[in-house]
Every structure is written in C-alpha cells, then in structure tokens.
Amino acid sequence: MRFLAAPPGEIMAEPYQLNGILNGMPNLSHPSSPSEVDEFCKALGGNSPIHSVLVANNGMAAVKFMRSIRIWALETFGTEKAILLVAMATPEDLKINAEHIRIADQFIEVPGGTNNNNYANVQLIVEIAERTRVSAVWPGWGHASENPELPDALDEKGIIFLGPPSAAMAALGDKIGSSLIAQAAGVPTLPWSGSHVKVPPESCHSIPEELYRNACVSTTEEAVASCQVVGYPAMIKASWGGGGKGIRKVHNDDEVRALFKQVQGEVPGSPIFIMKVASQSRHLEVQLLCDKHGNVAALHSRDCSVQRRHQKIIEEGPITIAAPDTVKELEQAARQLAKCVQYVGAATVEYLYSMETGEYYFLELNPRLQVEHPVTEWIAEINLPAAQVAVGMGIPLYNIPEIRRFYGMDHGGGYHNWRTISAVATKFDLDKAQSVRPKGHCVAVRVTSEDPDDGFKPTSGRVEELNFKSKPNVWAYFSVKASICPSKLSGGAIHEFSDSQFGHVFAFGESRSLAIANMVLGLKEIQIRGEIRTNVDYTVDLLNATEYRENKIHTGWLDSRIAMRVRAERPPWYLSVVGGALYEASSRSSSVITDYVGYLSKGQIPPKHISLVNLTVTLNIEGSKYTIETVRGGPRSYKLRMNGSEIETEIHSLRDGGLLMQLDGNSHVIYAETEAAGTRLLINGRTCLLQKEHDPSKLLADTPCKLLRFLVADGSHVDADTPYAEVEVMKMCMPLLLPASGVIHFVMPEGQAMKANDLIARLDLDDPSSVRRAEPFHGSFPKLGPPTAISGKVHQKFAASVNSAHMILAGYEHNINEVVQDLLNCLDNPELPFLQWQELMSVLATRLPKDLRNELDGKYKEYELNPDFCKSKDFPARLLRGVIEANLAYCSEKDRVTNERLVEPLMSLVKSYEGGRESHARVVSDVIERLRLQHAKDLEKVVYIVFSHQGVRSKNKLILRLMEALVYPNPSAYRDQLIRFSALNHTSYSEVKLKILKD
C-alpha cells in the first residue's frame, strides 16, 4: 500500500485506520491522467471533473455502483481504474469478506454495529471524504442516502454529492413532504392524514413547519383518530422508512394501538402519517434523471407490484398493465414534481394504480437510485450510476451520449467517442422530445436471506456455496461470495447488521412471457447453500403462478399467498424420507467410526452393540414421524426398510460435504444444514426440514436477533398465537407468537442480543396433552427400481454377484441365497468367458502392440467360425494363451516387461478357463481368501475388521452355500482352502469347520 505525505505547508492529521494500517492517507493516483477526465468533463459541457468517489454504502448498493463505474470507465477512458473508488468497511463486512471491499481501490475501516455508527453517520462520511480527498460521495440507497444533512455538509467542504441538493431531498424525499407537494401540483393522492393540508405553490421549496406537522400523527390516539377519518384498512407509515421498514397495515383501532410503536421503533425519530389502503392496486413507478440545468428525463417505467410486507420481491419493466396514454401521464406528473423543487440526480416517483378504475395516485418520491434500477438500464440502455457521475460533473443531459440515444438523437456512437461528441451534440428540449420504445421486457428478482416457510423471517450466517451462470439474457450480481472454510466465517456470510437482500437477478426477453421464462431458467440454476435460507425456490413458484403469468397480480397478492400458506414446491415425500435417512445414517456411521477409534486409541474394548451396518433412523417431516431401518450393503450401498417395504440406493460423498444419491435410476444431490428447528435438507435445489422434537414449554430464539421488548406481562396467562415479544432481525421488527396457551415466565432481559436457540421464556402449558405431536407414518415406500440401470449381460451380472459376495465377507448385508444363485447361474452360462474377453479387449485394444492385437482378433474370430465351437461353446483359453506367450517370447527384454503388464488381465482370464468352466468356478474361492485380512496399524482398518467380524453369521452362511454348490461336487480342486478352514479355532467358525470335518 502506498501513501501520500501531507502537502507542503499542511500538518498531517492524526493517523486514520486505512486497510487495517494506522498510517498516512490513501494514494488516489490513477492510471488515467487527470487531464483526460478534465477534458471529458469540459468536452461534454461539465464544470466539475470527478476523479474519485467515496462509496458511502455496502452490500448490493456498493457492488452495483462499483461494477457499473468500472464498465463505464473502461469504455470511456480505456481503463476501468479511471475513476478511483474508495469503500467503507465495518468489522462485520471485513469478517465476511464483503464483495464491495474486494472491488474497491481503497477501503477505510469504520466502526461496526448498527448503521448510525457507520453508513448512516453523516459526520463520519464527511470526515472520510475529506481525509481521502475524493471528488465526490455516492450514497447509494438506504443508510444516509435520504438525509439532507449529508449534501449540505459535503457542499460546505467542496465535495460533490451524487444526489439531489438538500432542499429538494427534504421536500420530495420525505414521504409527507412529497405528498403535500404532489397535492399542490395537482397530482392525485389517496386519502391520508394530510389530505386537509393545503400548501401554496410558492412554498413547495420549503414547506412551513406548521403545515408539515398538521399532516403527521405523533401519538397512538392521533393515529387511531386519523385512521377512522381516512377509513380502514389503512397504513401507518414512517416518513423516513423504506424497504419494508416503518410501515404496517391495520384493519381496526386495536391493531393501530398494537402496531404504532413498531413503526416508531423501526425508524426512530421519523415523522409518521396515515394513508388509506388502495385495494387491488398495482405499484407503478417512473425512473427520473435530472441535471443541474433544469432538464428532466423520464426513463421509461417499472411495475413493482409483487411485494412482501411492502418490500419488493419481483420488479419488471416497462409497465404493461396500464394504457400507454396513462403511462405518459405518470411520466409527465413525475417530471413536473421534480421541476417543482429543482431536483438533481436520479429519482423514482411511485404511484398506486387501481386495476378496477384505471386511476392512479401519487405514493412517494425516492430521492436516490433504487435497487431495481437495472430494470431501467436494460430496457432504456442507460448506465444509471455512470449517468449520476456525469450529472455530478455538471454535464447537461442533452450531452450525455446514452441520453441522446434514448431520445433518438445523434450520440456519436457512445461514450467511447466522447471526444467527438461536441461536434454532434445539440441542445434539445427533453419535455418535447419523444423517447425511443423500450427495448423488450425485463424481469428482476431480489434474492434475500429470508425463510419463506417462516413468514419470510430474515436469516443470517455462513454462505458455503453461491454459484450462478450468466446467460445472454440473464445476469445477476451478489454482495457475498461462498465461504472458503465451511467450519467458520472465513468466506461469505450475511451478518446480523446486513440487509437481507444479497443478490439481484435480471432476465430479458422480447416479450414479458419470454422474460419470465428466462428468469425461471436462470433461478433454477442458482446454487446457494449455507446457514441462511433464501427465497429462490419460492420465487420460482411465484413466477410460474397463473395469476402472475396472466398479469392479474396486485400489491397484496403475495401477502395473501403467504396468509394462505402457499409454499414453495417440496421434494416428493419419499425423496425427503430417503434423503433424510441416508444423511442421518451416513452422519451416524461416521460418528460410530470416530467413537470406535477413540476407544481403541485409549486401549479400551468398544461396546459390542455398536454397528456400522444396521441403524434405525426416526425422522419428523411436516407432522409425520417416519421410522426407517437402514442396512448397508457396502461402503456406498444401502437398503432402506419401512413398514414392510424396501428400496435400494447408493450414495457418494461429494468434496463439498454433499451427498450424491442414486435412487430408482436417477441421481439426486443432497446438502444439509443444521439450524435451530432441525436439519434443513436441500434436495435438487428443493428444501425440506427434518424437524427436532419441539418442546413448546421452552420459547427459543430461532435466529440471531435482538430482544426489543415484551408485549405481555411476566407471569401472565397468554393464549396461543398471541404476540408475546418483539425482536429485531436484520433491521426488521418482528413479533414472536406463542405456540400454545399457558402462563409465561421471562428468562431473557429486554435489549439483549440473542443467538439461535437462546432461551427467551418458559411456558407453563395449560394442557400439555393438547400439544400436537408428529403422527407415526404407516405407509410404504413407492415401488422403485434399482439405484442404477442393471445390465442383462451375464459377465456384468457375474461381476456384480462377486462384488456382493465380497461385501458379505466384509460384514455388510445382502441376500445370500440370491447372491449364490446368481453366481451359479452365471458360471453355468457358456457366454460368460467370451463376454469377459470382449470387455477386456475393448479396454486394452488401443494399448496392445498392433501385431498382438491383430493376431488375437484373428485367432478369436477363426475359432468362432470353427464348426467344433458351434457344438461345444468352449472358450479357447489355451489357444489365446499360446498367442500371448508366443508374442511375448519375440519381444525385446525392455518391451517384454511393459507388455507383460499390459496383458496381465488377459492372461489371468485365460488361465482361469484352461480347465473349462468347472475350473473357472474356483475363482469364487478368491472371495473366500479375502477372509484373511491383514491387521494394519491403522485403527480405522481395525474398526472395519471388527465390523466384518460382527457379520460372521452371514459369512458362515455364504461359505456353506458356496461349499454345497461348488466345493463338494469336486473337493479336490479346493483342497488348499478346505485345509485352511479346518484349522480355524474360533467358535464363530465352528459351523464351517464342523461341516468340513463331517464331510
């Protein structure tokens, strides 16, 4: 890291923490010379060149701005570093390796905790901007972006604010003030607590304090009275709120009294007002861009009607629900509002549109760039963060290349030809100019760390995998990346002070339906795993819903689906059961091995009851209790038995901790995360919860949060489903509901920060027997085929049977009678050696010497055409062995060693068949030889030897069946093996030994 000394004549300020180094100030030198940026600014009519920007934000906002500026700088100046970017970083951001820190040229470490300590701290932002000597500050969205004190403080220091001046921000950015101005400008508004307040047009720049107060409600009773006037249902809204915070819907006086304080608590100090709810309405908005010269551009429109708790989930553009003339009216009204207060920068004017009447009402103006702005970027082909920088430089809109193109004017080919723009740029009236048609349709989806199964409650924690593949019509950006080490927060994570949104996906199409289809495909390919929950699966279902595809949604549509408990698609029930059983069995098997090694390492004898092969698993899934017996048929093979039914499956461990399960001829990828409520399984991207046995008498925190206050008295009797406490989860105030009726006793104090599973209170249940328990499942598995496709070829059946016999001898469980019968059937089939030979040759043919390969193929085909072969069907083992040995004899000594190694599998096969098929049957004796395991020093090998010994009964049964079928008809061929078995002294083998001695 390089640093600049203080300029001559100046005293170096006290050390400030930069990139973790308490020394000096950042070097904001850059590869593009300042004169180039100066020349650009001058050529396009600007007066304030911007060489560096402090990004006073984090998360999604910071990442999007930085990437947009990098792209614009590369196109405009030939280097992405032309504009230097300085980031702010809290300890929490650093701990989770926040993406915006990685992208920035420099970062300044700032205090952690809530945003009043950092990103919303105006004094801190201004101080950092001064110290780092940046040209401008970009506030993003949220935090300090709507605080009028910030542009004023920066203006005093001569630093450009990439947003509106304080007067315009105060007038229009404030929800109450903007509604009063809208009324004064003749823009329709819904009935609200300020409907009776009339602001003279000349006072729009600075609304008198008395008029402003008359539009507010400051107490609960004032709120009740106002709601009674405007009518229920109504909204209690904080003027400084946004993103779903500081807003509650109420239906009666009691709800007002219960929820008014929640609104106050979410946005402390904010003025509050009441507004009538518009039922069956759409949330429509217009994107504005205003320069310092009074020009205002309306950059098409967006529809953001899919909302959850008044927070947008799906956005799209342009508007398709309203008539084109109505959209033009919305744009004209938005421009008029901006001109009323001499607005500068990017802004969004929001409206409610009645689907029944076609009327629209002003909702609010957001004096900043909004998170969904890429929708406009795609359909208008304008880089909005870059346009903000251009406006900040003082460049008129009519000289910005992308704005000129938007209005169908000569644009010189784009930013990269900025040196020639003065030759083609001519001033034009944006109010009279006609914009080009929107480019197709764009749909956007916010990716949030919220649990759709738990009322969209925010979650936080580690992100182990985040994988998204961009396509020509689908792209996304994220504020986190995957963890490097799954065991700790060494990589990406969502911390408790983050916004719940950490990703945004955008899909384009020539039509709305094509954009939706592209979005569905894009979302299905997103892989996100970790301690957090996401809304991805749920949103796919929303996009596929008939109401959404037919454009029949409204602002309450999603909340109504949530109220009706419409959930995301789950994996088929049997997949959840099989996946859960395999996960539990696999985890417990690993635990058993660890325990066994622990006993052995201490010189202790492990308990006899420990089994690696047979485990019983109990799962609670969505109110049903499943009891499954898992039986291992090999290291990766399982049989699952439930209520008399049985299925077979195989699993393979993945390097990232997942399981690849093969069932019924299909593959399924399984991941698991432990959380407060149980184990969350992710099966093929769909989730299910293996629930813990829940004790309703213990009220636990299910996610990290802060206990704000209790809503009932300690020791009081409370009914089920009553809110008993209020917590703050990732900036959201949420009530906690009682699971059952009883007397509550608080344990956790108010104001306490809590971890998942912390005890909040105890509940003396009115009726413990009434608590709903999981009901035992009495059904069966569906009829399923084998894990993988089974070959009908005899040599492959033989190999599978031999492998099964090996597994029995290793202590695993298989049907012995079936295994032996399959072995005998294969050994009796004359096609076996021929198919084995053909399989080996298909593998070795390209590696064998050409002469040997040709001679073997020739002799083999010659034998097949021999009339004697048609009668006997005997395998020409001696003939083929002779060819191989003759060829080896003619090789040089050097080649012979290599060739002997190559032909070893072929020689092994022909030798085993030299005595005919009866002789080859002795190959089964090799299975029996595997009983003589070598006791290595590796304790885990000892564990498997012991488990093998636990299956001695099955092994004895297999050996006896093989002896009956193969040995006794021709005992002389197995003399050596019989002698070794007769020498066995352990009582476990007495049955085998007795049979040998008897016969």
PDB file of N, CA and C in Angstrom, residues 277-329:
ATOM      1  N   VAL A 277     -55.518   2.486   2.435  1.00  0.00           N
ATOM      2  CA  VAL A 277     -55.042   1.385   1.598  1.00  0.00           C
ATOM      3  C   VAL A 277     -55.865   1.338   0.315  1.00  0.00           C
ATOM      4  N   ALA A 278     -55.165   1.238  -0.802  1.00  0.00           N
ATOM      5  CA  ALA A 278     -55.842   1.083  -2.094  1.00  0.00           C
ATOM      6  C   ALA A 278     -55.890  -0.403  -2.413  1.00  0.00           C
ATOM      7  N   SER A 279     -57.062  -0.991  -2.332  1.00  0.00           N
ATOM      8  CA  SER A 279     -57.188  -2.427  -2.589  1.00  0.00           C
ATOM      9  C   SER A 279     -57.084  -2.713  -4.080  1.00  0.00           C
ATOM     10  N   GLN A 280     -56.613  -3.916  -4.398  1.00  0.00           N
ATOM     11  CA  GLN A 280     -56.489  -4.357  -5.794  1.00  0.00           C
ATOM     12  C   GLN A 280     -55.751  -3.316  -6.643  1.00  0.00           C
ATOM     13  N   SER A 281     -54.626  -2.849  -6.128  1.00  0.00           N
ATOM     14  CA  SER A 281     -53.867  -1.832  -6.855  1.00  0.00           C
ATOM     15  C   SER A 281     -52.512  -2.381  -7.280  1.00  0.00           C
ATOM     16  N   ARG A 282     -51.909  -1.704  -8.230  1.00  0.00           N
ATOM     17  CA  ARG A 282     -50.568  -2.046  -8.690  1.00  0.00           C
ATOM     18  C   ARG A 282     -49.607  -0.940  -8.265  1.00  0.00           C
ATOM     19  N   HIS A 283     -48.368  -1.343  -8.001  1.00  0.00           N
ATOM     20  CA  HIS A 283     -47.317  -0.389  -7.638  1.00  0.00           C
ATOM     21  C   HIS A 283     -46.521  -0.087  -8.909  1.00  0.00           C
ATOM     22  N   LEU A 284     -46.731   1.116  -9.459  1.00  0.00           N
ATOM     23  CA  LEU A 284     -46.054   1.523 -10.690  1.00  0.00           C
ATOM     24  C   LEU A 284     -45.091   2.667 -10.383  1.00  0.00           C
ATOM     25  N   GLU A 285     -44.017   2.763 -11.150  1.00  0.00           N
ATOM     26  CA  GLU A 285     -43.059   3.823 -10.880  1.00  0.00           C
ATOM     27  C   GLU A 285     -42.368   4.292 -12.159  1.00  0.00           C
ATOM     28  N   VAL A 286     -41.868   5.529 -12.086  1.00  0.00           N
ATOM     29  CA  VAL A 286     -41.174   6.161 -13.204  1.00  0.00           C
ATOM     30  C   VAL A 286     -39.764   6.521 -12.758  1.00  0.00           C
ATOM     31  N   GLN A 287     -38.773   6.162 -13.570  1.00  0.00           N
ATOM     32  CA  GLN A 287     -37.381   6.499 -13.282  1.00  0.00           C
ATOM     33  C   GLN A 287     -37.063   7.873 -13.863  1.00  0.00           C
ATOM     34  N   LEU A 288     -36.575   8.760 -13.005  1.00  0.00           N
ATOM     35  CA  LEU A 288     -36.183  10.103 -13.436  1.00  0.00           C
ATOM     36  C   LEU A 288     -34.672  10.276 -13.380  1.00  0.00           C
ATOM     37  N   LEU A 289     -34.172  11.136 -14.267  1.00  0.00           N
ATOM     38  CA  LEU A 289     -32.789  11.596 -14.191  1.00  0.00           C
ATOM     39  C   LEU A 289     -32.805  13.088 -14.485  1.00  0.00           C
ATOM     40  N   CYS A 290     -32.261  13.887 -13.545  1.00  0.00           N
ATOM     41  CA  CYS A 290     -32.323  15.347 -13.656  1.00  0.00           C
ATOM     42  C   CYS A 290     -30.910  15.923 -13.580  1.00  0.00           C
ATOM     43  N   ASP A 291     -30.634  16.935 -14.394  1.00  0.00           N
ATOM     44  CA  ASP A 291     -29.305  17.545 -14.350  1.00  0.00           C
ATOM     45  C   ASP A 291     -29.344  18.861 -13.578  1.00  0.00           C
ATOM     46  N   LYS A 292     -28.215  19.563 -13.558  1.00  0.00           N
ATOM     47  CA  LYS A 292     -28.103  20.814 -12.811  1.00  0.00           C
ATOM     48  C   LYS A 292     -28.589  22.018 -13.615  1.00  0.00           C
ATOM     49  N   HIS A 293     -29.142  21.747 -14.795  1.00  0.00           N
ATOM     50  CA  HIS A 293     -29.560  22.828 -15.687  1.00  0.00           C
ATOM     51  C   HIS A 293     -31.075  22.856 -15.889  1.00  0.00           C
ATOM     52  N   GLY A 294     -31.814  22.108 -15.056  1.00  0.00           N
ATOM     53  CA  GLY A 294     -33.268  22.117 -15.138  1.00  0.00           C
ATOM     54  C   GLY A 294     -33.859  21.112 -16.097  1.00  0.00           C
ATOM     55  N   ASN A 295     -33.043  20.260 -16.688  1.00  0.00           N
ATOM     56  CA  ASN A 295     -33.545  19.238 -17.607  1.00  0.00           C
ATOM     57  C   ASN A 295     -33.940  17.983 -16.833  1.00  0.00           C
ATOM     58  N   VAL A 296     -35.062  17.398 -17.205  1.00  0.00           N
ATOM     59  CA  VAL A 296     -35.566  16.195 -16.535  1.00  0.00           C
ATOM     60  C   VAL A 296     -35.924  15.159 -17.592  1.00  0.00           C
ATOM     61  N   ALA A 297     -35.392  13.951 -17.437  1.00  0.00           N
ATOM     62  CA  ALA A 297     -35.695  12.844 -18.350  1.00  0.00           C
ATOM     63  C   ALA A 297     -36.462  11.769 -17.599  1.00  0.00           C
ATOM     64  N   ALA A 298     -37.560  11.314 -18.192  1.00  0.00           N
ATOM     65  CA  ALA A 298     -38.312  10.173 -17.650  1.00  0.00           C
ATOM     66  C   ALA A 298     -37.887   8.937 -18.441  1.00  0.00           C
ATOM     67  N   LEU A 299     -37.162   8.038 -17.778  1.00  0.00           N
ATOM     68  CA  LEU A 299     -36.526   6.909 -18.465  1.00  0.00           C
ATOM     69  C   LEU A 299     -37.384   5.653 -18.370  1.00  0.00           C
ATOM     70  N   HIS A 300     -38.537   5.705 -18.994  1.00  0.00           N
ATOM     71  CA  HIS A 300     -39.473   4.580 -19.018  1.00  0.00           C
ATOM     72  C   HIS A 300     -40.014   4.282 -17.616  1.00  0.00           C
ATOM     73  N   SER A 301     -40.611   3.121 -17.454  1.00  0.00           N
ATOM     74  CA  SER A 301     -41.386   2.833 -16.242  1.00  0.00           C
ATOM     75  C   SER A 301     -41.131   1.417 -15.746  1.00  0.00           C
ATOM     76  N   ARG A 302     -41.578   1.172 -14.512  1.00  0.00           N
ATOM     77  CA  ARG A 302     -41.430  -0.158 -13.910  1.00  0.00           C
ATOM     78  C   ARG A 302     -42.712  -0.512 -13.158  1.00  0.00           C
ATOM     79  N   ASP A 303     -42.905  -1.815 -12.987  1.00  0.00           N
ATOM     80  CA  ASP A 303     -44.029  -2.347 -12.209  1.00  0.00           C
ATOM     81  C   ASP A 303     -43.439  -3.187 -11.086  1.00  0.00           C
ATOM     82  N   CYS A 304     -43.684  -2.778  -9.851  1.00  0.00           N
ATOM     83  CA  CYS A 304     -43.101  -3.464  -8.686  1.00  0.00           C
ATOM     84  C   CYS A 304     -44.208  -3.928  -7.746  1.00  0.00           C
ATOM     85  N   SER A 305     -45.214  -4.573  -8.294  1.00  0.00           N
ATOM     86  CA  SER A 305     -46.406  -4.917  -7.518  1.00  0.00           C
ATOM     87  C   SER A 305     -46.253  -6.169  -6.673  1.00  0.00           C
ATOM     88  N   VAL A 306     -45.283  -7.030  -6.982  1.00  0.00           N
ATOM     89  CA  VAL A 306     -45.102  -8.246  -6.183  1.00  0.00           C
ATOM     90  C   VAL A 306     -44.265  -7.878  -4.968  1.00  0.00           C
ATOM     91  N   GLN A 307     -44.947  -7.721  -3.836  1.00  0.00           N
ATOM     92  CA  GLN A 307     -44.304  -7.252  -2.612  1.00  0.00           C
ATOM     93  C   GLN A 307     -44.677  -8.152  -1.449  1.00  0.00           C
ATOM     94  N   ARG A 308     -43.755  -8.236  -0.517  1.00  0.00           N
ATOM     95  CA  ARG A 308     -44.000  -8.954   0.720  1.00  0.00           C
ATOM     96  C   ARG A 308     -43.718  -7.982   1.867  1.00  0.00           C
ATOM     97  N   ARG A 309     -44.733  -7.743   2.681  1.00  0.00           N
ATOM     98  CA  ARG A 309     -44.637  -6.731   3.746  1.00  0.00           C
ATOM     99  C   ARG A 309     -44.148  -5.399   3.169  1.00  0.00           C
ATOM    100  N   HIS A 310     -44.674  -5.045   1.982  1.00  0.00           N
ATOM    101  CA  HIS A 310     -44.382  -3.774   1.324  1.00  0.00           C
ATOM    102  C   HIS A 310     -42.922  -3.671   0.889  1.00  0.00           C
ATOM    103  N   GLN A 311     -42.250  -4.791   0.816  1.00  0.00           N
ATOM    104  CA  GLN A 311     -40.895  -4.815   0.270  1.00  0.00           C
ATOM    105  C   GLN A 311     -40.936  -5.572  -1.056  1.00  0.00           C
ATOM    106  N   LYS A 312     -40.366  -4.948  -2.077  1.00  0.00           N
ATOM    107  CA  LYS A 312     -40.452  -5.516  -3.419  1.00  0.00           C
ATOM    108  C   LYS A 312     -39.673  -6.828  -3.516  1.00  0.00           C
ATOM    109  N   ILE A 313     -40.255  -7.783  -4.223  1.00  0.00           N
ATOM    110  CA  ILE A 313     -39.612  -9.075  -4.459  1.00  0.00           C
ATOM    111  C   ILE A 313     -39.339  -9.272  -5.953  1.00  0.00           C
ATOM    112  N   ILE A 314     -40.342  -8.966  -6.779  1.00  0.00           N
ATOM    113  CA  ILE A 314     -40.195  -9.061  -8.233  1.00  0.00           C
ATOM    114  C   ILE A 314     -40.495  -7.691  -8.831  1.00  0.00           C
ATOM    115  N   GLU A 315     -39.598  -7.230  -9.702  1.00  0.00           N
ATOM    116  CA  GLU A 315     -39.822  -5.978 -10.424  1.00  0.00           C
ATOM    117  C   GLU A 315     -39.758  -6.273 -11.923  1.00  0.00           C
ATOM    118  N   GLU A 316     -40.413  -5.440 -12.689  1.00  0.00           N
ATOM    119  CA  GLU A 316     -40.347  -5.617 -14.137  1.00  0.00           C
ATOM    120  C   GLU A 316     -40.597  -4.288 -14.830  1.00  0.00           C
ATOM    121  N   GLY A 317     -40.228  -4.229 -16.081  1.00  0.00           N
ATOM    122  CA  GLY A 317     -40.457  -3.032 -16.859  1.00  0.00           C
ATOM    123  C   GLY A 317     -40.372  -3.341 -18.338  1.00  0.00           C
ATOM    124  N   PRO A 318     -41.081  -2.575 -19.160  1.00  0.00           N
ATOM    125  CA  PRO A 318     -41.904  -1.430 -18.782  1.00  0.00           C
ATOM    126  C   PRO A 318     -43.273  -1.859 -18.259  1.00  0.00           C
ATOM    127  N   ILE A 319     -44.079  -0.871 -17.853  1.00  0.00           N
ATOM    128  CA  ILE A 319     -45.445  -1.132 -17.393  1.00  0.00           C
ATOM    129  C   ILE A 319     -46.265  -1.715 -18.540  1.00  0.00           C
ATOM    130  N   THR A 320     -46.995  -2.789 -18.241  1.00  0.00           N
ATOM    131  CA  THR A 320     -47.870  -3.397 -19.251  1.00  0.00           C
ATOM    132  C   THR A 320     -49.337  -3.395 -18.829  1.00  0.00           C
ATOM    133  N   ILE A 321     -49.622  -3.093 -17.560  1.00  0.00           N
ATOM    134  CA  ILE A 321     -50.998  -3.172 -17.072  1.00  0.00           C
ATOM    135  C   ILE A 321     -51.808  -1.925 -17.419  1.00  0.00           C
ATOM    136  N   ALA A 322     -51.140  -0.781 -17.560  1.00  0.00           N
ATOM    137  CA  ALA A 322     -51.842   0.481 -17.831  1.00  0.00           C
ATOM    138  C   ALA A 322     -51.739   0.835 -19.315  1.00  0.00           C
ATOM    139  N   ALA A 323     -52.698   1.612 -19.780  1.00  0.00           N
ATOM    140  CA  ALA A 323     -52.703   2.051 -21.173  1.00  0.00           C
ATOM    141  C   ALA A 323     -51.517   2.980 -21.438  1.00  0.00           C
ATOM    142  N   PRO A 324     -50.996   3.009 -22.669  1.00  0.00           N
ATOM    143  CA  PRO A 324     -49.852   3.877 -22.988  1.00  0.00           C
ATOM    144  C   PRO A 324     -50.085   5.340 -22.634  1.00  0.00           C
ATOM    145  N   ASP A 325     -51.297   5.848 -22.853  1.00  0.00           N
ATOM    146  CA  ASP A 325     -51.578   7.247 -22.509  1.00  0.00           C
ATOM    147  C   ASP A 325     -51.474   7.478 -21.005  1.00  0.00           C
ATOM    148  N   THR A 326     -51.897   6.487 -20.219  1.00  0.00           N
ATOM    149  CA  THR A 326     -51.793   6.610 -18.760  1.00  0.00           C
ATOM    150  C   THR A 326     -50.331   6.630 -18.335  1.00  0.00           C
ATOM    151  N   VAL A 327     -49.515   5.793 -18.961  1.00  0.00           N
ATOM    152  CA  VAL A 327     -48.082   5.770 -18.642  1.00  0.00           C
ATOM    153  C   VAL A 327     -47.458   7.129 -18.949  1.00  0.00           C
ATOM    154  N   LYS A 328     -47.854   7.744 -20.048  1.00  0.00           N
ATOM    155  CA  LYS A 328     -47.332   9.073 -20.380  1.00  0.00           C
ATOM    156  C   LYS A 328     -47.738  10.092 -19.321  1.00  0.00           C
ATOM    157  N   GLU A 329     -48.965   9.969 -18.804  1.00  0.00           N
ATOM    158  CA  GLU A 329     -49.407  10.869 -17.731  1.00  0.00           C
ATOM    159  C   GLU A 329     -48.546  10.680 -16.482  1.00  0.00           C
TER     160      GLU A 329
END
